mmCIF file with all atom_site columns, C-alpha atoms in Angstrom:
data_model
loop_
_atom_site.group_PDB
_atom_site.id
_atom_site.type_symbol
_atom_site.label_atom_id
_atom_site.label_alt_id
_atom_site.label_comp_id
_atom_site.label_asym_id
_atom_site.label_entity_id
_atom_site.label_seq_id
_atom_site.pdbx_PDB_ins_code
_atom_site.Cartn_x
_atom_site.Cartn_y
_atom_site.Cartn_z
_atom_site.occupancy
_atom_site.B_iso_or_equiv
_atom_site.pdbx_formal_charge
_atom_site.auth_seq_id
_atom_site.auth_comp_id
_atom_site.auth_asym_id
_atom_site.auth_atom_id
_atom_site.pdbx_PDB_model_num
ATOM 1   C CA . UNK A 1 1   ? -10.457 -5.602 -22.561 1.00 47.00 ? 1   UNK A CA 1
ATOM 2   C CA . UNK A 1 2   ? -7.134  -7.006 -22.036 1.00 51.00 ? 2   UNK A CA 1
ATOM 3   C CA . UNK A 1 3   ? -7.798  -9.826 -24.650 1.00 47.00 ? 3   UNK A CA 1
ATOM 4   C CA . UNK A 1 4   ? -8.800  -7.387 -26.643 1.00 48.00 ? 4   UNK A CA 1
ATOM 5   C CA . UNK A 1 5   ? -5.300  -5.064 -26.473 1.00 57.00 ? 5   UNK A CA 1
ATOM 6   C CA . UNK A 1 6   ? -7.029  -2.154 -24.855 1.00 66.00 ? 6   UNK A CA 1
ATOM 7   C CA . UNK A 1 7   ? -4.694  -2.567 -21.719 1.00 74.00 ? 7   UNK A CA 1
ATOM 8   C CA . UNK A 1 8   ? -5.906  1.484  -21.277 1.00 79.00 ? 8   UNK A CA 1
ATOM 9   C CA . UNK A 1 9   ? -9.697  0.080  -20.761 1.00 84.00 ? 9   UNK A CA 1
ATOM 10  C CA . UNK A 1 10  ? -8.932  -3.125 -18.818 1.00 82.00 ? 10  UNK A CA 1
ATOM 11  C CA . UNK A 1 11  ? -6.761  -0.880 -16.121 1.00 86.00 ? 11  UNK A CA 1
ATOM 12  C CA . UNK A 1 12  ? -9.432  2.011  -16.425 1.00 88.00 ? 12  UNK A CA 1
ATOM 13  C CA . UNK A 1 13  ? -12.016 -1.126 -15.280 1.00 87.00 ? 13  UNK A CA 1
ATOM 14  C CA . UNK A 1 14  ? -9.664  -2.438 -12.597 1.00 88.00 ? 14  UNK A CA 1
ATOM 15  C CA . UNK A 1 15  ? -8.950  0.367  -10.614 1.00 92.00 ? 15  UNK A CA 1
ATOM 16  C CA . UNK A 1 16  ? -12.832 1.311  -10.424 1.00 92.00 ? 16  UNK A CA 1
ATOM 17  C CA . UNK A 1 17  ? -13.485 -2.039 -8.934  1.00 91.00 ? 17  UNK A CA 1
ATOM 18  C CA . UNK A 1 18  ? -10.363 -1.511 -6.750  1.00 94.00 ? 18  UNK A CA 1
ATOM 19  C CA . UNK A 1 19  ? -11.699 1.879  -5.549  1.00 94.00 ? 19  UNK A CA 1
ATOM 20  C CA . UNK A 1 20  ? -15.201 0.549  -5.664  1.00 95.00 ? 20  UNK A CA 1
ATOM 21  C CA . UNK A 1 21  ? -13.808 -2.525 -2.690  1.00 95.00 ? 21  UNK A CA 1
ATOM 22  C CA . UNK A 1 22  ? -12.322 0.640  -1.035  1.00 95.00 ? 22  UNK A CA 1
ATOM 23  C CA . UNK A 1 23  ? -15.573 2.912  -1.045  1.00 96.00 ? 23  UNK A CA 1
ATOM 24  C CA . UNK A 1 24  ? -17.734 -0.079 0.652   1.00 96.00 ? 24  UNK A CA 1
ATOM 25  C CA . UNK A 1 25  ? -14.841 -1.356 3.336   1.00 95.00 ? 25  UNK A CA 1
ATOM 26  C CA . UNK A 1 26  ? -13.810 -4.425 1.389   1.00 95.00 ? 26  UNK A CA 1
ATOM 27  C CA . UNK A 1 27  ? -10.283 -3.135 2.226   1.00 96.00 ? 27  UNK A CA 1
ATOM 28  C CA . UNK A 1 28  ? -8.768  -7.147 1.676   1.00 96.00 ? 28  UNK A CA 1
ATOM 29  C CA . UNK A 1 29  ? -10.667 -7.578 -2.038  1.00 96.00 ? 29  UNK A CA 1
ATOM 30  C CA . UNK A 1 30  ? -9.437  -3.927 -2.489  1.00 96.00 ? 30  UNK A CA 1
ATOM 31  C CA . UNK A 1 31  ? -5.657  -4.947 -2.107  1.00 95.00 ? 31  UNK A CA 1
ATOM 32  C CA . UNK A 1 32  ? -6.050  -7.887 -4.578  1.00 95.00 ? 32  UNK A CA 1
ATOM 33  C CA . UNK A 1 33  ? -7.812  -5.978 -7.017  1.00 94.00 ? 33  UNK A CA 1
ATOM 34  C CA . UNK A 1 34  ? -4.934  -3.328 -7.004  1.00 95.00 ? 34  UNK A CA 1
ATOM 35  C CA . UNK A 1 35  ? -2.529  -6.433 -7.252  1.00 94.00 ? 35  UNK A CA 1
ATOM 36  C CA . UNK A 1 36  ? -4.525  -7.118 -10.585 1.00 91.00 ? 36  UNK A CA 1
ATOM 37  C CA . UNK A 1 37  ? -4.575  -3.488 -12.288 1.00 91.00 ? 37  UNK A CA 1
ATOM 38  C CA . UNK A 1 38  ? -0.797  -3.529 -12.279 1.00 92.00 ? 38  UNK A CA 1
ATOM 39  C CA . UNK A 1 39  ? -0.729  -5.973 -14.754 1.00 88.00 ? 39  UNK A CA 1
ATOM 40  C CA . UNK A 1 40  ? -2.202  -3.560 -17.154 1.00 87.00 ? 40  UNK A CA 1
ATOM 41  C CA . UNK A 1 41  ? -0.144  -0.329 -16.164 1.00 89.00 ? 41  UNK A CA 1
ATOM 42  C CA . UNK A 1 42  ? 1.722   -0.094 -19.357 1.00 89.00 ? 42  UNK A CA 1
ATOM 43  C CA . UNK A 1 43  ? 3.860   3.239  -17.554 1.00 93.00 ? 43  UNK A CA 1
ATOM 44  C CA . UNK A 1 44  ? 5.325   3.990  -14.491 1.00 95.00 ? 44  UNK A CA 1
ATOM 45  C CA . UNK A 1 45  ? 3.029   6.901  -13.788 1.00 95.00 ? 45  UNK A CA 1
ATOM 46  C CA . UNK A 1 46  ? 0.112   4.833  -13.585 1.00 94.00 ? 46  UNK A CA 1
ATOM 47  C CA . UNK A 1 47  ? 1.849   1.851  -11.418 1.00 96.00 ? 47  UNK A CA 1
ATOM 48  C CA . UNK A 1 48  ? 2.652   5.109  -8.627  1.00 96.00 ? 48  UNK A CA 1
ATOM 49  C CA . UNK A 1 49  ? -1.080  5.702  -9.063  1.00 96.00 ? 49  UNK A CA 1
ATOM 50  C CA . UNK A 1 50  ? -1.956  2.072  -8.283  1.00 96.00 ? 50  UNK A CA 1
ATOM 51  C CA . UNK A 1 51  ? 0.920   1.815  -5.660  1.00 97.00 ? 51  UNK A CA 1
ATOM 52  C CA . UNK A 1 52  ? -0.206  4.898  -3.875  1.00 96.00 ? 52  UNK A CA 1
ATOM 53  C CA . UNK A 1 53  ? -3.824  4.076  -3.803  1.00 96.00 ? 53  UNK A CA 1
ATOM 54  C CA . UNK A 1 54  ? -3.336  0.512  -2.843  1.00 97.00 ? 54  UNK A CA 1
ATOM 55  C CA . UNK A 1 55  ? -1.132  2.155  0.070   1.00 97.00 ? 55  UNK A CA 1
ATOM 56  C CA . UNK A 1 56  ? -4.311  3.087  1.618   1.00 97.00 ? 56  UNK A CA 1
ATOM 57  C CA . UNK A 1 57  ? -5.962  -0.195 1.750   1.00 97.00 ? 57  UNK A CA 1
ATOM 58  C CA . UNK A 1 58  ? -2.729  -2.061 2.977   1.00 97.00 ? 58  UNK A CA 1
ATOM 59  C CA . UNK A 1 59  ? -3.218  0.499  5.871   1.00 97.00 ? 59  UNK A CA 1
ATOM 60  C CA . UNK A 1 60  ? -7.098  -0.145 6.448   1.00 96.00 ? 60  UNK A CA 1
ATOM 61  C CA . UNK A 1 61  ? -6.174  -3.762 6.924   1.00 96.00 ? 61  UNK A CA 1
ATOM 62  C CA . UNK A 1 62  ? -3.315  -3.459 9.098   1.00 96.00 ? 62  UNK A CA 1
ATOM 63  C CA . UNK A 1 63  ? -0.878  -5.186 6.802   1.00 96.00 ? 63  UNK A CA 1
ATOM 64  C CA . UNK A 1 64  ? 1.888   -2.815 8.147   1.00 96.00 ? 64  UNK A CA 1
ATOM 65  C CA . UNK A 1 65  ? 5.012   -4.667 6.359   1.00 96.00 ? 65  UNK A CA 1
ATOM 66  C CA . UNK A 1 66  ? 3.102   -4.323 2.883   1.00 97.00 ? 66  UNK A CA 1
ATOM 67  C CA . UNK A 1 67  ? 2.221   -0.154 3.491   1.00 97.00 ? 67  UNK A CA 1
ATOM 68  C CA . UNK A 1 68  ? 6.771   -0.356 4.307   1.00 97.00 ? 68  UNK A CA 1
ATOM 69  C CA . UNK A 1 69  ? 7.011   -2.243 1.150   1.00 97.00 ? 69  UNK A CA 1
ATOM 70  C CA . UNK A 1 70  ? 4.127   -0.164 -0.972  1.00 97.00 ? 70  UNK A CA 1
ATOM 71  C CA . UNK A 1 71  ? 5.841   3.172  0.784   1.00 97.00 ? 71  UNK A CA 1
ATOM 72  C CA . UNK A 1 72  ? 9.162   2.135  -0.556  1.00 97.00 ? 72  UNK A CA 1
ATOM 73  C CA . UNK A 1 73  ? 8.066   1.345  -3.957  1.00 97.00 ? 73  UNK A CA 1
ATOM 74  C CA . UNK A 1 74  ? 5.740   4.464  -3.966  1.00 97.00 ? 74  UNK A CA 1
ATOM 75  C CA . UNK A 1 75  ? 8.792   6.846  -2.833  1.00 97.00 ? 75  UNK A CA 1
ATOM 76  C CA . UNK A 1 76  ? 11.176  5.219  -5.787  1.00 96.00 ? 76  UNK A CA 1
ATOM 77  C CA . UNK A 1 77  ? 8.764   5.969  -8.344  1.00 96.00 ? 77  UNK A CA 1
ATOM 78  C CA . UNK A 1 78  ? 8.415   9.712  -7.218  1.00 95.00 ? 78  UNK A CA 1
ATOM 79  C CA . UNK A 1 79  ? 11.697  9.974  -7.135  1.00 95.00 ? 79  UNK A CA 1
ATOM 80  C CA . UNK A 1 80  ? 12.233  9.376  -10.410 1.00 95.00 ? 80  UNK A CA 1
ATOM 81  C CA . UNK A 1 81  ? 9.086   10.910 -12.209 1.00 95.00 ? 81  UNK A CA 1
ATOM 82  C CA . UNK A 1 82  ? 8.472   13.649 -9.665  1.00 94.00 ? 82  UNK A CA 1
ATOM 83  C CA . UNK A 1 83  ? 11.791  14.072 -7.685  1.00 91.00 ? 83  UNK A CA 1
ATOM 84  C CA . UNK A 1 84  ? 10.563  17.742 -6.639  1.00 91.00 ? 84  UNK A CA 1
ATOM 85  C CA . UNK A 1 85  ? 7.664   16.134 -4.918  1.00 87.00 ? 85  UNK A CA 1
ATOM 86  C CA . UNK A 1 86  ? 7.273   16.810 -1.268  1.00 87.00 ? 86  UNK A CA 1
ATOM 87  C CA . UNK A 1 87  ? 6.924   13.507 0.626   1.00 89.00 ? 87  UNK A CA 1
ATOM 88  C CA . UNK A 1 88  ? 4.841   15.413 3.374   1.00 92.00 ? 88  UNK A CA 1
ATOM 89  C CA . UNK A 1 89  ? 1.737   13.576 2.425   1.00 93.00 ? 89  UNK A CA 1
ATOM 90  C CA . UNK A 1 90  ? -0.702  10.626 3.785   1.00 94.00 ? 90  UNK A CA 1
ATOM 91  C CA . UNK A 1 91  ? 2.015   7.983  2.660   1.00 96.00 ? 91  UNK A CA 1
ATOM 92  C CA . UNK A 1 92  ? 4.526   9.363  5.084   1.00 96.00 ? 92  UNK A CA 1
ATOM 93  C CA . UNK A 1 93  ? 1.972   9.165  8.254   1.00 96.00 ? 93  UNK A CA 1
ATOM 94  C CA . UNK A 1 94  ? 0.899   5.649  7.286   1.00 96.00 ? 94  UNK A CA 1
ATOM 95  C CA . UNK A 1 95  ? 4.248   4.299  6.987   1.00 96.00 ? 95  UNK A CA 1
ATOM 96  C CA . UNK A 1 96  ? 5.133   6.293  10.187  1.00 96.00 ? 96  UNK A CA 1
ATOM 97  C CA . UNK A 1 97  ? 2.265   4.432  12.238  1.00 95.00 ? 97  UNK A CA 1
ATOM 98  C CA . UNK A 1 98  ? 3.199   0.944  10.206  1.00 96.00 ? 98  UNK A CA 1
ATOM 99  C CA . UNK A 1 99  ? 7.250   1.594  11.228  1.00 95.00 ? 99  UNK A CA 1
ATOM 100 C CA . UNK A 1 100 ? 5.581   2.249  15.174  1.00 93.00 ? 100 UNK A CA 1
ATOM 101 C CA . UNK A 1 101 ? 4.283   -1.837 15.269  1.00 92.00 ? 101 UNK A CA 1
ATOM 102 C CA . UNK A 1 102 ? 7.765   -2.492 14.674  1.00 87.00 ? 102 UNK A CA 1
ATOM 103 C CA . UNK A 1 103 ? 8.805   -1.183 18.050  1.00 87.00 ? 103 UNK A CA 1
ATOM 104 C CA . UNK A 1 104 ? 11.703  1.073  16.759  1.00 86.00 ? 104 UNK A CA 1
ATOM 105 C CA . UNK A 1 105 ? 10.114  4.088  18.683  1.00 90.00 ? 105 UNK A CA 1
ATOM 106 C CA . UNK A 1 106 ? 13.110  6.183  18.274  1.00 91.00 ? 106 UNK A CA 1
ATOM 107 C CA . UNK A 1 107 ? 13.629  5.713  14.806  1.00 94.00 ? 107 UNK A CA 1
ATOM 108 C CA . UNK A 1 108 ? 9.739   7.212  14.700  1.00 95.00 ? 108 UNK A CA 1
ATOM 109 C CA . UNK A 1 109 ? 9.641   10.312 17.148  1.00 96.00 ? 109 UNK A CA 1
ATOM 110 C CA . UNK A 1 110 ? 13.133  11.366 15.351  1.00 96.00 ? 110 UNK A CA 1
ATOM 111 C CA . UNK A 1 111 ? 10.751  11.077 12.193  1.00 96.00 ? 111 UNK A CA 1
ATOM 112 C CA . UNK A 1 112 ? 7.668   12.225 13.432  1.00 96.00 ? 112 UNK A CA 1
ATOM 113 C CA . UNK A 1 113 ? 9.754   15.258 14.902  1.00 96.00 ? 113 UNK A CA 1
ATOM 114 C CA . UNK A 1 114 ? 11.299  15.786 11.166  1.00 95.00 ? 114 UNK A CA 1
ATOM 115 C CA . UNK A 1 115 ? 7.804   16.068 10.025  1.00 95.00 ? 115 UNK A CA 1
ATOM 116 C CA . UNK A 1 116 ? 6.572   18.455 12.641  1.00 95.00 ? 116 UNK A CA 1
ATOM 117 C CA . UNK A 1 117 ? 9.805   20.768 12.255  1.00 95.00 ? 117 UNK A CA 1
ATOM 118 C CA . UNK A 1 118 ? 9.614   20.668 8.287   1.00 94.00 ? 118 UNK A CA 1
ATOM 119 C CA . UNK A 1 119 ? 8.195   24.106 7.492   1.00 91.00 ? 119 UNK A CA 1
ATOM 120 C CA . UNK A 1 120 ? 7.373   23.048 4.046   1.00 91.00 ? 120 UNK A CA 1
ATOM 121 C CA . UNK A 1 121 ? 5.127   20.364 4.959   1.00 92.00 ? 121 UNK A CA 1
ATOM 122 C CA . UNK A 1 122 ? 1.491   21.806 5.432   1.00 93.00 ? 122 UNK A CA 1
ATOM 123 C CA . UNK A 1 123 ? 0.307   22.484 8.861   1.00 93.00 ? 123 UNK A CA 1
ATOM 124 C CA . UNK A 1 124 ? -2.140  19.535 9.392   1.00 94.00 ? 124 UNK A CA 1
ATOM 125 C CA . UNK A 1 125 ? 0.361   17.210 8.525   1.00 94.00 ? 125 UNK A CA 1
ATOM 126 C CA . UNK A 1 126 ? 2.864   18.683 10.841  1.00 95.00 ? 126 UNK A CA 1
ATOM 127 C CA . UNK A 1 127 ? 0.335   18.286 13.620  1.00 96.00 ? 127 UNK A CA 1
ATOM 128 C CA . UNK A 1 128 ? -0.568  14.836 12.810  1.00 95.00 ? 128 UNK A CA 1
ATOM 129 C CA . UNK A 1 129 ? 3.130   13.572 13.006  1.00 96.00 ? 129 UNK A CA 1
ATOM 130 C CA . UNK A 1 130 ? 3.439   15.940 15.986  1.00 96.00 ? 130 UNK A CA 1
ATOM 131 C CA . UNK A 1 131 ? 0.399   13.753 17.901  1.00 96.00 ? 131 UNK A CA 1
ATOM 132 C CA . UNK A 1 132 ? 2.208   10.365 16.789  1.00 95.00 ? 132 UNK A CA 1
ATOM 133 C CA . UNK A 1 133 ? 5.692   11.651 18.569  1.00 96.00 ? 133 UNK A CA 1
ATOM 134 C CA . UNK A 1 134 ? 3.780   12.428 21.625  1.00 95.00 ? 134 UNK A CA 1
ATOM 135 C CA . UNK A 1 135 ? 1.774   9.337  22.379  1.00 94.00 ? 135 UNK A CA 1
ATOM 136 C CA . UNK A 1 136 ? 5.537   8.030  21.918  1.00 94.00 ? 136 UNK A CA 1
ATOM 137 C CA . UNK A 1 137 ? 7.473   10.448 23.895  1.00 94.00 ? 137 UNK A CA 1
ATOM 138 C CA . UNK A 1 138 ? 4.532   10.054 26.322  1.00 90.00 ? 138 UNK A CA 1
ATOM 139 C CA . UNK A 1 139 ? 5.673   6.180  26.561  1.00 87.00 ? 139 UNK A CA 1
ATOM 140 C CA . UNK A 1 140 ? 9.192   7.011  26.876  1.00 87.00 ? 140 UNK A CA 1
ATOM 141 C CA . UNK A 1 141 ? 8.038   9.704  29.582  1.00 84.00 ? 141 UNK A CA 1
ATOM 142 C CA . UNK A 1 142 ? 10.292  12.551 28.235  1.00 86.00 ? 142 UNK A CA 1
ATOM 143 C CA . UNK A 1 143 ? 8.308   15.172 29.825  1.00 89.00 ? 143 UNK A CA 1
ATOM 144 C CA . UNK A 1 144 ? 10.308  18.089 28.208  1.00 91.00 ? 144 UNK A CA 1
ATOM 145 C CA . UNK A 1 145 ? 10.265  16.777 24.745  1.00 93.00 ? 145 UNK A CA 1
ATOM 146 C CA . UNK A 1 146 ? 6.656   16.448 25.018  1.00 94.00 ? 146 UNK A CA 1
ATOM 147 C CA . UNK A 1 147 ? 6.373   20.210 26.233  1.00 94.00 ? 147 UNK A CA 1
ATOM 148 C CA . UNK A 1 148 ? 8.153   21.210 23.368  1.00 95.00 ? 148 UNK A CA 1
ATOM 149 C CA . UNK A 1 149 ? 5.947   18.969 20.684  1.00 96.00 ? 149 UNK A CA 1
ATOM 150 C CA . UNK A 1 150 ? 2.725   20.532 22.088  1.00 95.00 ? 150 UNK A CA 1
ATOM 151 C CA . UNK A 1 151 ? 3.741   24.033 22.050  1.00 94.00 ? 151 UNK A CA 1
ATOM 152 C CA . UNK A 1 152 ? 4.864   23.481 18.534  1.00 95.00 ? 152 UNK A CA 1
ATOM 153 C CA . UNK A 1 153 ? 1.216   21.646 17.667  1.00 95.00 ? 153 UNK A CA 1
ATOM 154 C CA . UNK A 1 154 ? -0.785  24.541 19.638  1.00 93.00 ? 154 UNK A CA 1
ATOM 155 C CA . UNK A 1 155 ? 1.404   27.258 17.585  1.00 93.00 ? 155 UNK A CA 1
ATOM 156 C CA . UNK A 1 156 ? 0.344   25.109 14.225  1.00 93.00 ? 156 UNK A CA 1
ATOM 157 C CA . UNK A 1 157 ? -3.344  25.317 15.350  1.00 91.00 ? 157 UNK A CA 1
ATOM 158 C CA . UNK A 1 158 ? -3.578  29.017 15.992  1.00 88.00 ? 158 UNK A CA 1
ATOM 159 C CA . UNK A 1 159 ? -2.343  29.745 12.279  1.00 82.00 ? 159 UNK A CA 1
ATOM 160 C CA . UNK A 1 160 ? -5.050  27.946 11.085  1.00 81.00 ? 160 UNK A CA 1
ATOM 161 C CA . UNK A 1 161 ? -5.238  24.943 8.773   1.00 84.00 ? 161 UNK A CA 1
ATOM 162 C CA . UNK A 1 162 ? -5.281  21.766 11.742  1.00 91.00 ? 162 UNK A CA 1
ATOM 163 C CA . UNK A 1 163 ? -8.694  20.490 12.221  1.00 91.00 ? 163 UNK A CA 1
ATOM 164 C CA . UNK A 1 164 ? -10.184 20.275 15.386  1.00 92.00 ? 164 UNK A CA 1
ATOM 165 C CA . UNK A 1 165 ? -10.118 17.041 15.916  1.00 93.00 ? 165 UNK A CA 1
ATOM 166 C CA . UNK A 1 166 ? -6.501  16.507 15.717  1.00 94.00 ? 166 UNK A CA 1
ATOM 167 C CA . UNK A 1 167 ? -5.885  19.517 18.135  1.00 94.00 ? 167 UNK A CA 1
ATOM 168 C CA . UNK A 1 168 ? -8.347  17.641 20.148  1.00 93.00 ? 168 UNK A CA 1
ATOM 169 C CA . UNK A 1 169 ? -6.374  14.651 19.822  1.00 94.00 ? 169 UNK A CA 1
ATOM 170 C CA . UNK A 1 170 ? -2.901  16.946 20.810  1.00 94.00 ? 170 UNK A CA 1
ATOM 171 C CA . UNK A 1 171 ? -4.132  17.700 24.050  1.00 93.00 ? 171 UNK A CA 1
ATOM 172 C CA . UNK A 1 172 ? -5.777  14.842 24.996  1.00 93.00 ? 172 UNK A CA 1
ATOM 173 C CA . UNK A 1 173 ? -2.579  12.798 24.835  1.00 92.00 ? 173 UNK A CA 1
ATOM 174 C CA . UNK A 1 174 ? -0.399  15.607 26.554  1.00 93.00 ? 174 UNK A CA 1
ATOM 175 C CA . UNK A 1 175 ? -2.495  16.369 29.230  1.00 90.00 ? 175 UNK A CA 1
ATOM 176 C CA . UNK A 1 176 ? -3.030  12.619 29.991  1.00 88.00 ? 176 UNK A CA 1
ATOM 177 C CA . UNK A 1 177 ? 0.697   12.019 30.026  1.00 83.00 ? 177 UNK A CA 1
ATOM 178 C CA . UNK A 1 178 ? 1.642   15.999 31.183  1.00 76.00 ? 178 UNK A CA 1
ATOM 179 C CA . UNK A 1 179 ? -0.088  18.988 32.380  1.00 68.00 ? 179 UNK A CA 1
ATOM 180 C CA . UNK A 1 180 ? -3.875  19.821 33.761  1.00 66.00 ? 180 UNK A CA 1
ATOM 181 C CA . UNK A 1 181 ? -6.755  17.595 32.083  1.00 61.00 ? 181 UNK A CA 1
#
């Protein structure tokens, strides 16, 4: 299709082999075939569509300094075509866990607690980054920080919109570090 000068057609084709690799766990293939559609994004709307998705299979892999790289380029490009976009999203908690295997654990629980404090942000993604700050305030054992981070996550969960297993999650991690199992 590319030959052809339907760059519209040859991207349309990439990306549903790209999300094809994804759907059946061939997370590597997946990240080269993303590579390959943005050759034929012609704007920048469809490279942060590309970007974002090929976010996700940097993460499946565990390629943590391409998800800091893909988050980076991925939060530029929102900037400037969306720049009333939250960034409370999926992105945000991936790069959060990739940022964690670089061992800058304060640099993350001051972000993770951003994320659980940000009232705009929806409730399961306030829990989520809630969990990641206290597996790490568990490490650093800061027993009233953690205290604080669960009663926030339990308040999150009584309004509604955390699933259970992330609740689950909450209190597994606080009462293994603090308080009654």
């Amino acid at each position: 299709w590319m030959l052809a000068g339907d760059s519209r057609r040859a991207r349309s084709l990439a990306t549903s082999c790209a999300s094809h690799l994804m759907k059946v766990g061939l997370l590597t293939a997946a990240t080269d075939a993303y590579t390959k559609c943005l050759t034929f994004c012609t704007t920048d709307e469809e490279r942060l569509e590309i970007l974002s998705a090929q976010i996700f299979a940097y993460y499946g892999t565990s390629s943590w300094a391409e998800v800091r790289t893909g988050t980076a380029a991925v939060r530029l490009l929102q900037q400037r075509l969306h720049p009333d976009t939250t960034t409370h999203d999926d992105i945000e908690l991936m790069d959060l866990r990739a940022e964690w295997q670089s061992l800058a654990w304060d640099v993350v629980i001051k972000k993770a607690l951003t994320c659980l404090e940000a009232e705009d942000a929806p409730a399961a993604h306030r829990a989520e980054a809630g969990v990641m700050a206290l597996m790490l305030l568990g490490f650093l054992g800061d027993q009233p920080a953690m205290v604080r981070t669960f009663n926030i996550i339990e308040q999150l969960s009584l309004n509604g919109g955390v699933r259970q297993d992330i609740m689950l999650q909450a209190r597994m991690v606080f009462h293994t570090n603090h308080g009654d199992i």
